[in-house]
Short mmCIF file of C-alpha atoms in Angstrom, two decimals:
data_model
loop_
_atom_site.label_atom_id
_atom_site.label_comp_id
_atom_site.label_asym_id
_atom_site.label_seq_id
_atom_site.Cartn_x
_atom_site.Cartn_y
_atom_site.Cartn_z
CA UNK A 1 -183.57 119.16 -242.52
CA UNK A 2 -184.34 122.89 -242.67
CA UNK A 3 -180.84 123.87 -241.29
CA UNK A 4 -179.28 121.63 -243.69
CA UNK A 5 -181.30 123.39 -246.45
CA UNK A 6 -180.76 126.90 -245.49
CA UNK A 7 -177.33 126.77 -243.97
CA UNK A 8 -175.38 124.09 -245.57
CA UNK A 9 -176.97 124.20 -249.13
CA UNK A 10 -178.33 127.58 -249.77
CA UNK A 11 -175.80 129.08 -247.50
CA UNK A 12 -172.79 127.67 -249.62
CA UNK A 13 -172.49 129.87 -252.60
CA UNK A 14 -170.76 127.30 -254.93
CA UNK A 15 -173.47 124.69 -254.22
CA UNK A 16 -176.21 127.20 -254.71
CA UNK A 17 -174.79 128.25 -258.08
CA UNK A 18 -174.25 124.64 -259.00
CA UNK A 19 -177.66 123.85 -258.35
CA UNK A 20 -178.96 126.57 -260.70
CA UNK A 21 -176.75 125.01 -263.16
CA UNK A 22 -178.10 121.46 -262.70
CA UNK A 23 -181.51 122.78 -262.90
CA UNK A 24 -180.78 124.50 -266.27
CA UNK A 25 -179.13 121.42 -267.72
CA UNK A 26 -181.68 119.13 -266.67
CA UNK A 27 -184.49 121.61 -268.18
CA UNK A 28 -182.71 121.52 -271.32
CA UNK A 29 -182.59 117.46 -271.31
CA UNK A 30 -178.67 117.39 -271.67
CA UNK A 31 -177.10 114.01 -271.48
CA UNK A 32 -176.12 112.66 -268.14
CA UNK A 33 -172.41 113.21 -268.83
CA UNK A 34 -173.15 116.91 -269.96
CA UNK A 35 -175.17 117.61 -266.75
CA UNK A 36 -172.44 116.23 -264.39
CA UNK A 37 -169.65 118.02 -266.22
CA UNK A 38 -171.45 121.22 -266.42
CA UNK A 39 -172.57 121.04 -262.73
CA UNK A 40 -169.09 120.25 -261.46
CA UNK A 41 -167.33 122.59 -263.70
CA UNK A 42 -169.78 125.44 -262.43
CA UNK A 43 -169.08 124.59 -258.75
CA UNK A 44 -165.59 124.35 -259.62
CA UNK A 45 -165.18 127.58 -260.98
CA UNK A 46 -166.74 129.15 -258.07
CA UNK A 47 -164.67 127.45 -255.89
CA UNK A 48 -161.62 128.52 -257.57
CA UNK A 49 -162.91 132.16 -257.28
CA UNK A 50 -163.08 131.36 -253.58
CA UNK A 51 -159.83 129.83 -253.50
CA UNK A 52 -158.21 132.81 -255.26
CA UNK A 53 -159.94 135.25 -253.09
CA UNK A 54 -158.85 133.53 -250.01
CA UNK A 55 -155.30 133.70 -251.22
CA UNK A 56 -155.44 137.34 -251.93
CA UNK A 57 -157.54 138.47 -248.70
CA UNK A 58 -154.74 136.53 -246.78
CA UNK A 59 -152.03 138.79 -248.30
CA UNK A 60 -154.33 141.88 -247.85
CA UNK A 61 -154.98 140.73 -244.26
CA UNK A 62 -150.96 141.03 -243.87
CA UNK A 63 -151.04 144.31 -245.41
CA UNK A 64 -153.59 145.71 -243.18
CA UNK A 65 -151.73 144.76 -240.06
CA UNK A 66 -148.81 146.37 -241.17
CA UNK A 67 -150.43 149.62 -242.36
CA UNK A 68 -152.35 149.78 -239.11
CA UNK A 69 -149.08 149.21 -237.10
CA UNK A 70 -146.74 151.65 -239.19
CA UNK A 71 -149.49 154.45 -239.11
CA UNK A 72 -151.25 153.77 -235.98
CA UNK A 73 -154.69 153.62 -237.35
CA UNK A 74 -157.83 152.76 -235.37
CA UNK A 75 -161.21 152.94 -236.03
CA UNK A 76 -164.26 151.10 -237.49
CA UNK A 77 -163.19 148.54 -240.14
CA UNK A 78 -166.16 147.62 -242.54
CA UNK A 79 -166.27 144.06 -243.03
CA UNK A 80 -169.23 142.11 -244.32
CA UNK A 81 -168.04 138.67 -243.10
CA UNK A 82 -167.45 140.05 -239.48
CA UNK A 83 -170.51 141.99 -238.91
CA UNK A 84 -172.76 139.06 -240.43
CA UNK A 85 -170.88 136.48 -237.95
CA UNK A 86 -171.38 139.05 -235.13
CA UNK A 87 -175.16 139.40 -235.99
CA UNK A 88 -175.93 135.57 -235.94
CA UNK A 89 -176.69 135.15 -232.28
CA UNK A 90 -179.36 137.88 -232.44
CA UNK A 91 -180.58 138.05 -236.14
CA UNK A 92 -179.56 134.46 -237.38
CA UNK A 93 -183.11 133.22 -237.84
CA UNK A 94 -184.56 136.07 -239.40
CA UNK A 95 -181.69 136.50 -241.89
CA UNK A 96 -182.01 133.02 -242.90
CA UNK A 97 -185.65 133.08 -243.31
CA UNK A 98 -185.33 136.52 -245.29
CA UNK A 99 -182.76 134.87 -247.39
CA UNK A 100 -184.77 131.96 -248.38
CA UNK A 101 -187.99 133.73 -249.13
CA UNK A 102 -186.18 136.59 -250.76
CA UNK A 103 -184.76 134.17 -253.26
CA UNK A 104 -188.11 133.04 -254.00
CA UNK A 105 -189.34 136.81 -254.57
CA UNK A 106 -186.40 137.11 -256.65
CA UNK A 107 -187.49 134.37 -259.18
CA UNK A 108 -191.08 135.64 -259.16
CA UNK A 109 -190.10 138.99 -260.03
CA UNK A 110 -187.84 137.85 -262.82
CA UNK A 111 -190.71 135.87 -264.08
CA UNK A 112 -193.52 138.34 -263.96
CA UNK A 113 -191.83 141.67 -264.15
CA UNK A 114 -189.56 143.33 -266.86
CA UNK A 115 -186.61 143.03 -264.40
CA UNK A 116 -185.23 139.80 -265.74
CA UNK A 117 -182.39 139.05 -263.42
CA UNK A 118 -181.57 135.92 -261.17
CA UNK A 119 -179.17 137.11 -258.41
CA UNK A 120 -176.52 134.15 -258.09
CA UNK A 121 -173.78 135.75 -255.65
CA UNK A 122 -174.94 133.80 -252.79
CA UNK A 123 -172.65 135.41 -250.18
CA UNK A 124 -174.18 138.77 -250.90
CA UNK A 125 -177.62 137.75 -250.66
CA UNK A 126 -176.80 136.42 -247.26
CA UNK A 127 -175.12 139.72 -246.47
CA UNK A 128 -177.99 141.95 -247.66
CA UNK A 129 -180.45 139.42 -245.93
CA UNK A 130 -178.53 140.20 -242.55
CA UNK A 131 -178.47 144.03 -243.22
CA UNK A 132 -182.26 144.00 -243.80
CA UNK A 133 -182.93 141.77 -240.88
CA UNK A 134 -180.93 144.04 -238.57
CA UNK A 135 -182.52 147.38 -239.75
CA UNK A 136 -186.12 146.24 -239.79
CA UNK A 137 -185.42 145.12 -236.19
CA UNK A 138 -183.83 148.25 -235.25
CA UNK A 139 -186.80 150.02 -236.88
CA UNK A 140 -189.25 148.32 -234.67
CA UNK A 141 -190.76 145.39 -236.99
CA UNK A 142 -190.66 141.92 -235.53
CA UNK A 143 -192.11 138.35 -236.47
CA UNK A 144 -193.62 137.73 -239.72
CA UNK A 145 -194.07 141.32 -240.88
CA UNK A 146 -190.15 141.47 -240.48
CA UNK A 147 -189.96 138.41 -242.56
CA UNK A 148 -192.39 139.35 -245.08
CA UNK A 149 -190.98 143.07 -245.79
CA UNK A 150 -187.42 141.65 -245.43
CA UNK A 151 -188.19 139.20 -248.14
CA UNK A 152 -189.74 141.45 -250.45
CA UNK A 153 -187.03 144.00 -249.95
CA UNK A 154 -184.48 141.71 -250.60
CA UNK A 155 -185.94 140.19 -253.65
CA UNK A 156 -186.15 143.77 -255.05
CA UNK A 157 -182.51 144.57 -254.31
CA UNK A 158 -181.65 141.16 -256.31
CA UNK A 159 -183.44 142.52 -259.45
CA UNK A 160 -183.11 146.42 -259.24
CA UNK A 161 -179.48 146.76 -258.78
CA UNK A 162 -178.55 144.50 -261.50
CA UNK A 163 -181.03 146.33 -263.79
CA UNK A 164 -179.40 149.60 -262.94
CA UNK A 165 -176.05 148.26 -264.16
CA UNK A 166 -177.08 146.28 -267.37
CA UNK A 167 -176.45 149.16 -269.76
CA UNK A 168 -173.04 149.51 -268.60
CA UNK A 169 -172.39 145.60 -268.33
CA UNK A 170 -173.43 145.69 -272.19
CA UNK A 171 -170.71 148.08 -272.80
CA UNK A 172 -167.95 146.31 -270.86
CA UNK A 173 -168.67 142.92 -272.15
CA UNK A 174 -169.84 143.60 -275.53
CA UNK A 175 -172.88 141.24 -275.07
CA UNK A 176 -176.01 140.69 -272.93
CA UNK A 177 -175.15 137.23 -271.87
CA UNK A 178 -174.97 138.07 -267.98
CA UNK A 179 -175.54 140.80 -265.48
CA UNK A 180 -173.60 141.85 -262.28
CA UNK A 181 -175.27 140.63 -259.02
CA UNK A 182 -173.00 142.54 -256.37
CA UNK A 183 -174.16 144.94 -253.91
CA UNK A 184 -171.47 147.65 -254.60
CA UNK A 185 -173.88 148.53 -257.64
CA UNK A 186 -174.20 152.35 -256.37
CA UNK A 187 -170.35 152.70 -256.63
CA UNK A 188 -170.29 151.12 -259.91
CA UNK A 189 -173.16 153.07 -261.28
CA UNK A 190 -171.47 156.28 -259.80
CA UNK A 191 -168.11 155.37 -261.48
CA UNK A 192 -169.81 154.75 -264.91
CA UNK A 193 -171.82 158.17 -264.71
CA UNK A 194 -168.73 160.04 -263.81
CA UNK A 195 -166.72 158.38 -266.63
CA UNK A 196 -169.45 159.48 -269.06
CA UNK A 197 -169.28 163.01 -267.90
CA UNK A 198 -165.90 163.68 -267.25
CA UNK A 199 -163.99 160.95 -269.30
CA UNK A 200 -162.91 159.90 -272.95
CA UNK A 201 -163.84 156.38 -273.27
CA UNK A 202 -161.63 156.32 -276.42
CA UNK A 203 -158.47 156.46 -274.54
CA UNK A 204 -159.05 153.32 -272.15
CA UNK A 205 -156.73 151.96 -269.60
CA UNK A 206 -156.35 149.08 -271.74
CA UNK A 207 -154.23 151.16 -274.39
CA UNK A 208 -151.68 152.51 -271.91
CA UNK A 209 -148.34 152.09 -274.17
CA UNK A 210 -145.65 150.28 -272.45
CA UNK A 211 -142.18 150.70 -273.72
CA UNK A 212 -140.48 147.82 -275.46
CA UNK A 213 -138.04 147.51 -272.74
CA UNK A 214 -140.93 147.14 -270.21
CA UNK A 215 -142.78 144.90 -272.46
CA UNK A 216 -143.15 142.20 -269.56
CA UNK A 217 -145.51 144.73 -267.73
CA UNK A 218 -148.36 144.01 -270.39
CA UNK A 219 -148.43 140.67 -268.49
CA UNK A 220 -151.21 141.55 -265.94
CA UNK A 221 -149.92 139.16 -263.20
CA UNK A 222 -146.37 140.78 -263.42
CA UNK A 223 -147.86 144.15 -263.23
CA UNK A 224 -150.03 143.39 -260.49
CA UNK A 225 -146.92 141.76 -258.78
CA UNK A 226 -144.74 144.84 -259.16
CA UNK A 227 -147.45 147.23 -258.07
CA UNK A 228 -148.07 145.53 -255.02
CA UNK A 229 -144.50 145.03 -254.20
CA UNK A 230 -144.03 148.82 -253.98
CA UNK A 231 -146.86 149.00 -251.73
CA UNK A 232 -145.77 146.32 -249.59
CA UNK A 233 -142.27 147.32 -249.26
CA UNK A 234 -142.75 150.93 -248.55
CA UNK A 235 -145.31 150.18 -245.79
CA UNK A 236 -142.78 147.57 -244.65
CA UNK A 237 -140.13 150.08 -244.12
CA UNK A 238 -142.64 152.14 -242.07
CA UNK A 239 -143.58 149.45 -239.94
CA UNK A 240 -140.08 148.32 -239.26
CA UNK A 241 -138.21 144.97 -239.33
CA UNK A 242 -138.92 144.25 -235.52
CA UNK A 243 -142.68 144.35 -235.68
CA UNK A 244 -142.89 142.28 -238.95
CA UNK A 245 -140.30 139.74 -238.24
CA UNK A 246 -141.70 139.08 -234.66
CA UNK A 247 -145.28 139.31 -235.40
CA UNK A 248 -145.80 138.31 -238.93
CA UNK A 249 -143.09 136.69 -240.85
CA UNK A 250 -142.05 134.18 -238.28
CA UNK A 251 -138.56 135.50 -238.51
CA UNK A 252 -138.20 135.72 -242.08
CA UNK A 253 -136.54 138.94 -243.31
CA UNK A 254 -139.02 141.60 -243.48
CA UNK A 255 -138.29 142.85 -247.10
CA UNK A 256 -138.37 139.20 -248.37
CA UNK A 257 -141.57 138.50 -246.55
CA UNK A 258 -143.14 141.66 -248.20
CA UNK A 259 -142.16 140.75 -251.59
CA UNK A 260 -143.57 137.28 -251.05
CA UNK A 261 -146.86 138.73 -250.03
CA UNK A 262 -147.07 140.87 -253.06
CA UNK A 263 -146.59 138.06 -255.31
CA UNK A 264 -149.15 136.01 -253.32
CA UNK A 265 -151.72 138.83 -254.09
CA UNK A 266 -150.93 138.66 -257.69
CA UNK A 267 -151.28 134.81 -257.55
CA UNK A 268 -154.85 135.39 -255.89
CA UNK A 269 -155.81 137.75 -258.95
CA UNK A 270 -154.72 135.09 -261.30
CA UNK A 271 -156.71 132.51 -259.73
CA UNK A 272 -159.73 134.52 -259.37
CA UNK A 273 -159.42 135.50 -263.19
CA UNK A 274 -159.27 131.63 -264.06
CA UNK A 275 -162.06 130.73 -261.96
CA UNK A 276 -164.17 133.50 -263.56
CA UNK A 277 -163.43 132.17 -267.08
CA UNK A 278 -164.65 128.47 -266.11
CA UNK A 279 -167.60 129.81 -264.33
CA UNK A 280 -168.73 131.87 -267.16
CA UNK A 281 -168.26 129.20 -269.69
CA UNK A 282 -170.56 126.78 -267.97
CA UNK A 283 -173.05 129.00 -265.98
CA UNK A 284 -174.26 130.92 -268.93
CA UNK A 285 -175.16 128.15 -271.29
CA UNK A 286 -176.85 125.86 -268.47
CA UNK A 287 -178.72 129.18 -267.46
CA UNK A 288 -180.62 129.31 -270.44
CA UNK A 289 -182.59 126.15 -269.23
CA UNK A 290 -183.79 128.09 -266.43
CA UNK A 291 -184.56 131.09 -268.63
CA UNK A 292 -186.67 129.06 -271.01
CA UNK A 293 -188.78 127.15 -268.68
CA UNK A 294 -189.22 128.84 -265.37
CA UNK A 295 -188.17 132.54 -266.07
CA UNK A 296 -188.00 133.29 -269.89
CA UNK A 297 -185.30 135.90 -271.07
CA UNK A 298 -183.81 136.28 -267.63
CA UNK A 299 -179.94 136.78 -267.16
CA UNK A 300 -177.76 135.09 -264.52
CA UNK A 301 -176.54 138.07 -262.08
CA UNK A 302 -172.80 137.18 -261.36
CA UNK A 303 -170.21 138.31 -258.95
CA UNK A 304 -168.18 141.45 -259.62
CA UNK A 305 -164.78 139.55 -260.69
CA UNK A 306 -166.66 138.57 -263.75
CA UNK A 307 -166.03 141.78 -265.48
CA UNK A 308 -162.28 141.86 -264.18
CA UNK A 309 -160.89 140.10 -267.33
CA UNK A 310 -162.39 142.81 -269.56
CA UNK A 311 -160.01 145.59 -268.51
CA UNK A 312 -157.14 144.13 -266.17
CA UNK A 313 -155.41 147.46 -266.06
CA UNK A 314 -158.65 149.11 -264.91
CA UNK A 315 -158.90 146.66 -262.28
CA UNK A 316 -155.41 147.89 -260.49
CA UNK A 317 -156.03 151.50 -261.30
CA UNK A 318 -159.47 151.46 -259.84
CA UNK A 319 -158.37 149.50 -256.56
CA UNK A 320 -155.45 152.18 -256.04
CA UNK A 321 -157.67 155.35 -256.63
CA UNK A 322 -160.43 154.03 -254.41
CA UNK A 323 -157.94 153.20 -251.73
CA UNK A 324 -156.32 156.80 -251.80
CA UNK A 325 -159.87 158.14 -251.41
CA UNK A 326 -160.46 155.81 -248.20
CA UNK A 327 -157.39 157.29 -247.04
CA UNK A 328 -158.23 160.75 -247.51
CA UNK A 329 -161.76 160.09 -246.10
CA UNK A 330 -160.45 158.64 -242.86
CA UNK A 331 -159.16 162.23 -241.91
CA UNK A 332 -162.11 163.93 -243.09
CA UNK A 333 -164.83 161.99 -241.56
CA UNK A 334 -163.97 162.91 -237.65
CA UNK A 335 -164.04 166.53 -238.84
CA UNK A 336 -167.86 165.93 -239.91
CA UNK A 337 -168.56 164.22 -236.73
CA UNK A 338 -168.70 160.84 -237.90
CA UNK A 339 -166.76 157.70 -237.01
CA UNK A 340 -163.61 157.11 -238.56
CA UNK A 341 -163.76 154.35 -241.24
CA UNK A 342 -160.38 152.49 -241.68
CA UNK A 343 -159.96 151.78 -245.49
CA UNK A 344 -160.09 148.02 -245.50
CA UNK A 345 -158.22 146.65 -248.54
CA UNK A 346 -160.75 143.94 -249.30
CA UNK A 347 -163.70 146.15 -250.02
CA UNK A 348 -161.41 148.75 -251.80
CA UNK A 349 -159.97 146.06 -253.99
CA UNK A 350 -163.05 144.34 -255.28
CA UNK A 351 -165.55 147.35 -255.39
CA UNK A 352 -162.67 149.64 -256.57
CA UNK A 353 -161.47 147.45 -259.31
CA UNK A 354 -165.08 146.92 -260.27
CA UNK A 355 -165.72 150.88 -260.38
CA UNK A 356 -162.51 151.20 -262.45
CA UNK A 357 -163.80 148.68 -264.97
CA UNK A 358 -166.99 150.76 -265.23
CA UNK A 359 -165.53 154.01 -265.11
CA UNK A 360 -163.15 152.76 -268.12
CA UNK A 361 -165.85 151.76 -270.09
CA UNK A 362 -167.60 154.99 -270.05
CA UNK A 363 -164.83 157.56 -269.74
CA UNK A 364 -161.47 155.60 -270.30
CA UNK A 365 -158.38 156.33 -268.11
CA UNK A 366 -159.84 159.41 -266.57
CA UNK A 367 -163.07 157.78 -265.72
CA UNK A 368 -161.30 154.77 -264.19
CA UNK A 369 -159.41 157.04 -261.81
CA UNK A 370 -162.37 159.46 -261.13
CA UNK A 371 -165.08 156.86 -260.87
CA UNK A 372 -162.96 154.50 -258.55
CA UNK A 373 -162.04 157.64 -256.43
CA UNK A 374 -165.69 158.41 -256.04
CA UNK A 375 -166.48 154.87 -255.13
CA UNK A 376 -163.69 155.14 -252.30
CA UNK A 377 -165.65 158.18 -250.94
CA UNK A 378 -168.91 156.30 -251.02
CA UNK A 379 -167.69 153.24 -249.36
CA UNK A 380 -166.17 155.45 -246.62
CA UNK A 381 -169.01 157.87 -245.85
CA UNK A 382 -171.92 155.71 -246.38
CA UNK A 383 -170.94 152.97 -243.65
CA UNK A 384 -170.17 155.92 -241.24
CA UNK A 385 -173.66 157.42 -241.81
CA UNK A 386 -175.30 154.03 -241.28
CA UNK A 387 -173.74 153.60 -238.06
CA UNK A 388 -175.41 156.70 -236.93
CA UNK A 389 -178.70 155.21 -238.11
CA UNK A 390 -178.28 151.72 -236.57
CA UNK A 391 -177.10 153.22 -233.05
CA UNK A 392 -175.97 150.43 -230.57
CA UNK A 393 -177.11 147.14 -231.80
CA UNK A 394 -174.34 145.33 -230.03
CA UNK A 395 -171.72 145.46 -232.83
CA UNK A 396 -168.18 147.28 -232.21
CA UNK A 397 -165.34 147.50 -234.53
CA UNK A 398 -166.96 146.72 -237.70
CA UNK A 399 -170.01 147.41 -240.06
CA UNK A 400 -171.40 146.75 -243.50
CA UNK A 401 -169.02 147.55 -246.00
CA UNK A 402 -170.03 147.82 -249.82
CA UNK A 403 -172.10 150.70 -251.04
CA UNK A 404 -175.54 149.10 -251.47
CA UNK A 405 -175.80 148.02 -247.88
CA UNK A 406 -175.22 151.75 -246.94
CA UNK A 407 -177.75 153.02 -249.13
CA UNK A 408 -180.56 150.21 -248.36
CA UNK A 409 -180.06 150.52 -244.49
CA UNK A 410 -180.07 154.24 -244.46
CA UNK A 411 -183.37 154.26 -246.57
CA UNK A 412 -184.98 151.57 -244.66
CA UNK A 413 -184.40 153.12 -241.32
CA UNK A 414 -185.15 156.75 -242.63
CA UNK A 415 -188.56 155.56 -243.82
CA UNK A 416 -189.49 153.62 -240.67
CA UNK A 417 -188.35 156.60 -238.45
CA UNK A 418 -190.56 158.89 -240.65
CA UNK A 419 -193.75 156.76 -240.33
CA UNK A 420 -193.00 155.92 -236.64
CA UNK A 421 -192.26 152.30 -236.67
CA UNK A 422 -189.49 152.45 -234.14
#
């Protein structure tokens, strides 16, 4: 039963979010029809986002293989899913317990402190729970103290990071209905501050003028398709037809295959945006029941794609700027004695896109470019520094990717070393 609750229910993000919607609707004493409809649509919205992410990640994985082969890149690839999977054999139990009790701490903090946020991005809760379990173990904690300290730290992360971003989320959305619950917050915050300092928010990415003859580019899906088509075809030419047709495309022409992967990527983005619209339409009204009864005046902290529809152009600009920064960092890291961090397309897309939206909100086009570039530097250097602190804990070839994981991990291990816990 415990495994069912922790792994299959709390460990399934769509069900977790659906449960919050169900509780909220029940507390509002909605009709049975509204409860069923609202709960199912909330779960469906989250599933649609996941389906879009799967489609998008599949295309990015193909691109990564082509890129690595074309340019003979080798190094550590940040991937949250991969390192969490690798950690389960040694840290699975402590990860699960920290996650469950951390969610309870989150609700208590939202109820009794000014930090009124309920973190609903289940997979990121799992990732942070795993990072905390690993770093506390490396730092010398174990048993009850590890779970207790870990749960408190996780609960704090689940309210502090959304609080840091909320002033900028209000600028982006024009409302205060929801927060961002995604552990790339340091990158988004940095992007927003750089945009505020060096940009001009009056000249936004969404005002980019497109000639009438190119009016079709105003359609986000078309613009994304063409942008990624250029990327895919250029890298395919460097990788060569022999590799692509024998290893990736199953014999299909390498140019046609590359173009189809670019369009598949754009389809993934389209699906994600559709899922986001459905999720927000259901979860925000349903959440009011929890806010009114359990933790008054709280806000749901949702995944980063929830801000993508507010600045679609900034999403693509942010991704490209972050990825370029990752490429440059890849050559700088070994010079300063750190491991080479290969720029992963998935973290650079999601966090780079998010940074683009935040930078655009405070600094327009310049803020989107400079802020996302800074995000790319951050998610390249922090994982490399974290590897130094972690030492040899049995992981190879991968590490935690998004900015908050690096910051939290480095702070935890730094403090524990200072106080001699290890």
